[in-house]
Coordinates of C-alpha atoms in Angstrom, one line a residue:
P1144 CA -35.3 138.6 -16.0
D1145 CA -38.6 140.1 -14.9
C1146 CA -38.0 140.3 -11.2
E1147 CA -41.7 140.6 -10.3
V1148 CA -42.6 137.5 -12.4
L1149 CA -39.8 135.5 -11.0
S1150 CA -40.6 136.5 -7.5
S1151 CA -44.2 135.7 -7.8
A1152 CA -43.4 132.3 -9.4
L1153 CA -41.4 131.4 -6.4
S1154 CA -43.1 132.9 -3.5
I1155 CA -46.8 133.4 -4.0
P1156 CA -48.8 130.8 -2.0
V1157 CA -50.7 128.2 -4.1
K1158 CA -53.9 126.4 -3.2
T1159 CA -53.8 123.7 -0.6
R1160 CA -54.8 120.1 -1.2
G1161 CA -58.2 120.8 0.5
E1162 CA -59.0 123.3 -2.3
V1163 CA -58.4 120.9 -5.1
T1164 CA -62.1 119.9 -5.3
S1165 CA -63.0 123.4 -6.1
A1166 CA -60.7 123.7 -9.0
S1167 CA -62.8 125.1 -11.9
S1168 CA -60.6 123.7 -14.8
T1169 CA -58.0 121.1 -15.7
E1170 CA -55.3 123.8 -15.8
D1171 CA -56.2 124.9 -12.3
A1172 CA -56.0 121.4 -11.0
M1173 CA -52.5 121.0 -12.5
I1174 CA -51.1 123.8 -10.4
V1175 CA -52.9 122.9 -7.2
A1176 CA -50.5 121.4 -4.7
T1177 CA -49.8 121.2 -1.0
P1178 CA -47.2 123.7 0.4
A1179 CA -44.8 120.8 0.7
A1180 CA -45.3 119.8 -2.9
N1181 CA -44.9 123.4 -4.0
E1182 CA -41.5 123.5 -2.2
K1183 CA -40.5 120.2 -3.9
R1184 CA -41.4 121.7 -7.3
V1185 CA -39.2 124.8 -6.6
D1186 CA -36.4 122.5 -5.5
E1187 CA -36.7 120.5 -8.7
L1188 CA -36.4 123.7 -10.8
L1189 CA -33.6 125.4 -8.9
G1190 CA -31.7 122.3 -7.7
E1191 CA -29.1 122.7 -4.9
A1192 CA -29.1 126.5 -5.2
H1193 CA -32.5 126.7 -3.6
T1194 CA -32.9 127.0 0.2
E1195 CA -35.8 128.1 2.3
Q1196 CA -33.9 131.2 3.4
A1197 CA -32.6 132.2 -0.1
R1198 CA -34.7 131.5 -3.2
W1199 CA -32.6 133.6 -5.6
C1200 CA -30.0 132.0 -7.8
H1201 CA -28.0 132.9 -10.9
F1202 CA -27.2 131.1 -14.2
E1203 CA -23.6 130.2 -14.7
S1204 CA -24.0 128.9 -18.2
I1205 CA -26.4 129.1 -21.1
S1206 CA -27.1 125.3 -20.7
Q1207 CA -28.3 125.9 -17.2
L1208 CA -30.8 128.6 -18.5
D1209 CA -32.0 126.2 -21.2
D1210 CA -32.5 123.4 -18.7
F1211 CA -34.4 125.7 -16.4
L1212 CA -36.7 126.9 -19.2
A1213 CA -37.3 123.3 -20.3
G1214 CA -38.3 122.4 -16.7
L1215 CA -41.0 125.0 -16.5
A1216 CA -44.5 123.6 -17.0
K1217 CA -46.2 125.2 -20.0
R1218 CA -49.7 124.7 -18.5
G1219 CA -48.9 126.1 -15.1
I1220 CA -50.1 129.7 -14.7
R1221 CA -47.1 131.1 -12.9
E1222 CA -44.5 128.9 -14.5
K1223 CA -45.9 129.7 -17.9
A1224 CA -45.7 133.4 -17.2
L1225 CA -42.1 133.0 -15.9
K1226 CA -41.2 130.9 -19.0
E1227 CA -42.6 133.5 -21.4
S1228 CA -40.8 136.4 -19.6
L1229 CA -37.5 134.6 -19.6
E1230 CA -37.8 133.6 -23.2
G1231 CA -38.7 137.2 -24.2
Q1232 CA -35.5 138.4 -22.5
K1233 CA -33.3 135.4 -23.3
T1234 CA -31.0 137.4 -25.7
S1235 CA -30.0 139.9 -23.0
I1236 CA -29.7 137.1 -20.4
V1237 CA -27.4 135.1 -22.6
S1238 CA -25.3 138.2 -23.2
S1239 CA -25.0 138.8 -19.5
I1240 CA -24.0 135.2 -18.9
K1241 CA -21.3 135.4 -21.5
K1242 CA -20.0 138.6 -20.0
S1243 CA -20.0 137.2 -16.5
T1244 CA -18.3 134.0 -17.7
N1245 CA -15.5 136.1 -19.4
T1246 CA -15.1 138.2 -16.3
L1247 CA -14.8 135.1 -14.1
Q1248 CA -12.3 133.5 -16.5
S1249 CA -10.2 136.7 -16.5
V1250 CA -10.2 136.8 -12.7
K1251 CA -9.2 133.1 -12.5
K1252 CA -6.5 133.6 -15.1
S1253 CA -5.1 136.6 -13.1
E1254 CA -5.1 134.4 -10.0
V1255 CA -3.3 131.6 -11.8
I1256 CA -0.7 134.1 -13.2
A1257 CA -0.2 135.6 -9.7
S1258 CA 0.3 132.1 -8.3
E1259 CA 2.8 131.1 -11.0
L1260 CA 4.8 134.3 -10.4
D1261 CA 4.9 133.6 -6.7
D1262 CA 6.1 130.1 -7.4
L1263 CA 8.7 131.4 -9.8
K1264 CA 9.9 133.9 -7.2
Q1265 CA 10.2 131.3 -4.4
S1266 CA 12.0 129.0 -6.8
F1267 CA 14.5 131.7 -7.6
K1268 CA 15.1 132.4 -3.9
V1269 CA 15.7 128.7 -3.2
D1270 CA 18.2 128.5 -6.1
L1271 CA 20.1 131.6 -4.7
Q1272 CA 20.2 130.2 -1.2
E1273 CA 21.4 126.8 -2.4
M1274 CA 24.1 128.3 -4.6
V1275 CA 25.5 130.4 -1.8
D1276 CA 25.4 127.4 0.6
H1277 CA 27.3 125.3 -1.9
L1278 CA 29.8 128.1 -2.5
Y1279 CA 30.4 128.4 1.3
R1280 CA 30.7 124.7 1.9
G1281 CA 32.9 124.1 -1.1
G1282 CA 35.3 126.9 -0.3
L1283 CA 34.5 128.7 -3.6
G1284 CA 33.3 131.9 -2.0
A1285 CA 31.2 133.1 0.9
P1286 CA 29.3 136.1 2.3
D1287 CA 30.5 137.8 5.5
D1288 CA 27.5 136.4 7.3
L1289 CA 25.7 133.4 5.7
D1290 CA 22.6 133.7 8.0
V1291 CA 22.2 137.4 7.3
F1292 CA 22.5 136.8 3.6
E1293 CA 19.8 134.1 3.7
T1294 CA 17.5 136.4 5.7
R1295 CA 17.9 139.0 3.0
V1296 CA 17.0 136.5 0.3
T1297 CA 13.9 135.4 2.2
S1298 CA 12.7 138.9 2.7
A1299 CA 13.4 140.1 -0.9
N1300 CA 10.3 140.7 -3.0
S1301 CA 11.0 143.1 -5.9
L1302 CA 12.9 142.3 -9.1
Q1303 CA 15.4 145.0 -8.1
E1304 CA 16.1 143.3 -4.8
L1305 CA 16.4 139.8 -6.3
G1306 CA 18.7 141.2 -9.1
D1307 CA 21.0 142.9 -6.6
L1308 CA 21.3 139.6 -4.6
L1309 CA 22.2 137.7 -7.8
L1310 CA 24.9 140.3 -8.6
E1311 CA 26.2 139.9 -5.0
V1312 CA 26.3 136.1 -5.4
Q1313 CA 28.4 136.5 -8.6
R1314 CA 30.9 138.7 -6.7
L1315 CA 31.1 136.2 -3.9
V1316 CA 32.7 133.6 -6.2
Q1317 CA 36.4 133.7 -6.2
P1318 CA 37.6 134.7 -9.7
R1319 CA 39.8 131.7 -10.1
F1320 CA 36.7 129.4 -9.8
L1321 CA 35.0 131.1 -12.7
Q1322 CA 35.0 129.9 -16.3
G1323 CA 33.5 130.4 -19.7
V1324 CA 31.9 133.8 -20.5
L1325 CA 32.2 135.0 -16.9
C1326 CA 35.9 134.2 -16.5
P1327 CA 38.0 137.4 -16.1
P1328 CA 40.7 137.8 -18.8
D1329 CA 43.6 137.8 -16.2
V1330 CA 42.3 134.5 -14.8
F1331 CA 42.1 133.0 -18.2
D1332 CA 45.7 134.0 -18.9
K1333 CA 46.8 132.2 -15.8
V1334 CA 44.8 129.1 -16.8
V1335 CA 46.6 129.2 -20.2
A1336 CA 50.0 129.6 -18.6
V1337 CA 49.4 126.6 -16.3
A1338 CA 48.2 124.4 -19.2
L1339 CA 51.3 125.2 -21.2
A1340 CA 53.6 124.6 -18.3
E1341 CA 52.0 121.2 -17.8
H1342 CA 52.1 120.5 -21.5
K1343 CA 48.3 120.3 -21.7
P1344 CA 46.2 121.6 -24.6
K1345 CA 45.7 125.3 -24.6
P1346 CA 42.2 126.1 -23.5
K1347 CA 39.9 127.6 -26.0
K1348 CA 39.7 131.4 -25.5
V1349 CA 36.1 132.6 -24.8
K1350 CA 35.2 136.3 -24.9
C1351 CA 34.6 137.5 -21.3
C1352 CA 31.1 138.9 -21.1
I1353 CA 30.9 139.6 -17.4
D1354 CA 30.1 143.3 -17.8
Q1355 CA 27.3 142.4 -20.2
W1356 CA 26.0 139.8 -17.8
Q1357 CA 25.9 142.3 -15.0
S1358 CA 24.2 144.8 -17.2
E1359 CA 21.5 142.2 -18.1
V1360 CA 20.9 141.5 -14.5
C1361 CA 20.4 145.1 -13.7
G1362 CA 18.0 145.5 -16.6
A1363 CA 16.1 142.3 -16.1
G1364 CA 12.3 143.0 -16.3
T1365 CA 11.0 139.5 -15.5
L1366 CA 11.7 136.7 -13.1
S1367 CA 12.2 134.4 -16.0
R1368 CA 15.0 136.6 -17.2
L1369 CA 16.7 136.5 -13.8
H1370 CA 16.3 132.7 -13.7
L1371 CA 18.1 132.5 -17.1
L1372 CA 20.9 134.8 -15.9
Q1373 CA 21.2 132.8 -12.7
A1374 CA 21.6 129.6 -14.7
I1375 CA 24.4 131.2 -16.8
L1376 CA 26.3 132.0 -13.5
D1377 CA 25.8 128.5 -12.3
E1378 CA 27.3 127.1 -15.5
C1379 CA 30.3 129.4 -15.2
I1380 CA 31.3 128.2 -11.7
Q1381 CA 33.8 125.4 -11.5
W1382 CA 31.8 123.2 -9.2
H1383 CA 34.2 120.3 -9.8
K1384 CA 36.8 122.2 -7.7
S1385 CA 34.5 122.4 -4.7
A1386 CA 35.8 121.0 -1.4
E1387 CA 32.4 119.1 -1.2
N1388 CA 33.8 116.8 -3.8
A1389 CA 36.8 115.9 -1.7
R1390 CA 36.9 112.3 -0.4

């Protein structure tokens, strides 16, 4: 916008009420006002953005610009000049508003993504801590020092650190309490032998993919991937054998 025109429209003193009688035309009479009335007129045009200390504002949307233009008096000398100036540059102003809006949306989107990633990270840490706590309380496996391990989980930030901790949790689980795709072949063979000795149905053999799982953890590039791999580990632990279930 024409800064000089906008500045003059908002800050140049107007005639006082005492000078109304000397107005030479109807148009002059229309713009004559007391200082208080002039301030009120500026407030009406600028809304809440206007204060006595700061009279500059910006348009956040095209509709705000249209409303502002519609509010300018066509017969007022300064408002007419401002209106004509803004309308003459409306195309460039609209373009700037759109760019500004897109930039703000991008910033807000980035902030939302960052917040969601932080929430995902905290959720993963909570899952790890709860898993280790249940392993320890259930006698299924435990770190050398539970407090130290939990401190490491709390301070971890990078994917590498979180992935390493997930691998460590998997190694904490005693092999005999693993099942499914993470069950070691020798453990499965023992399960089959016990089932046959007790005349129970032979368990269905499942290919052990523990090496592949560990490789996937090491190469995980997102928190979502780590969450999925953590869920697979959780499913492969025989939680029903936990001492927490004892009555």
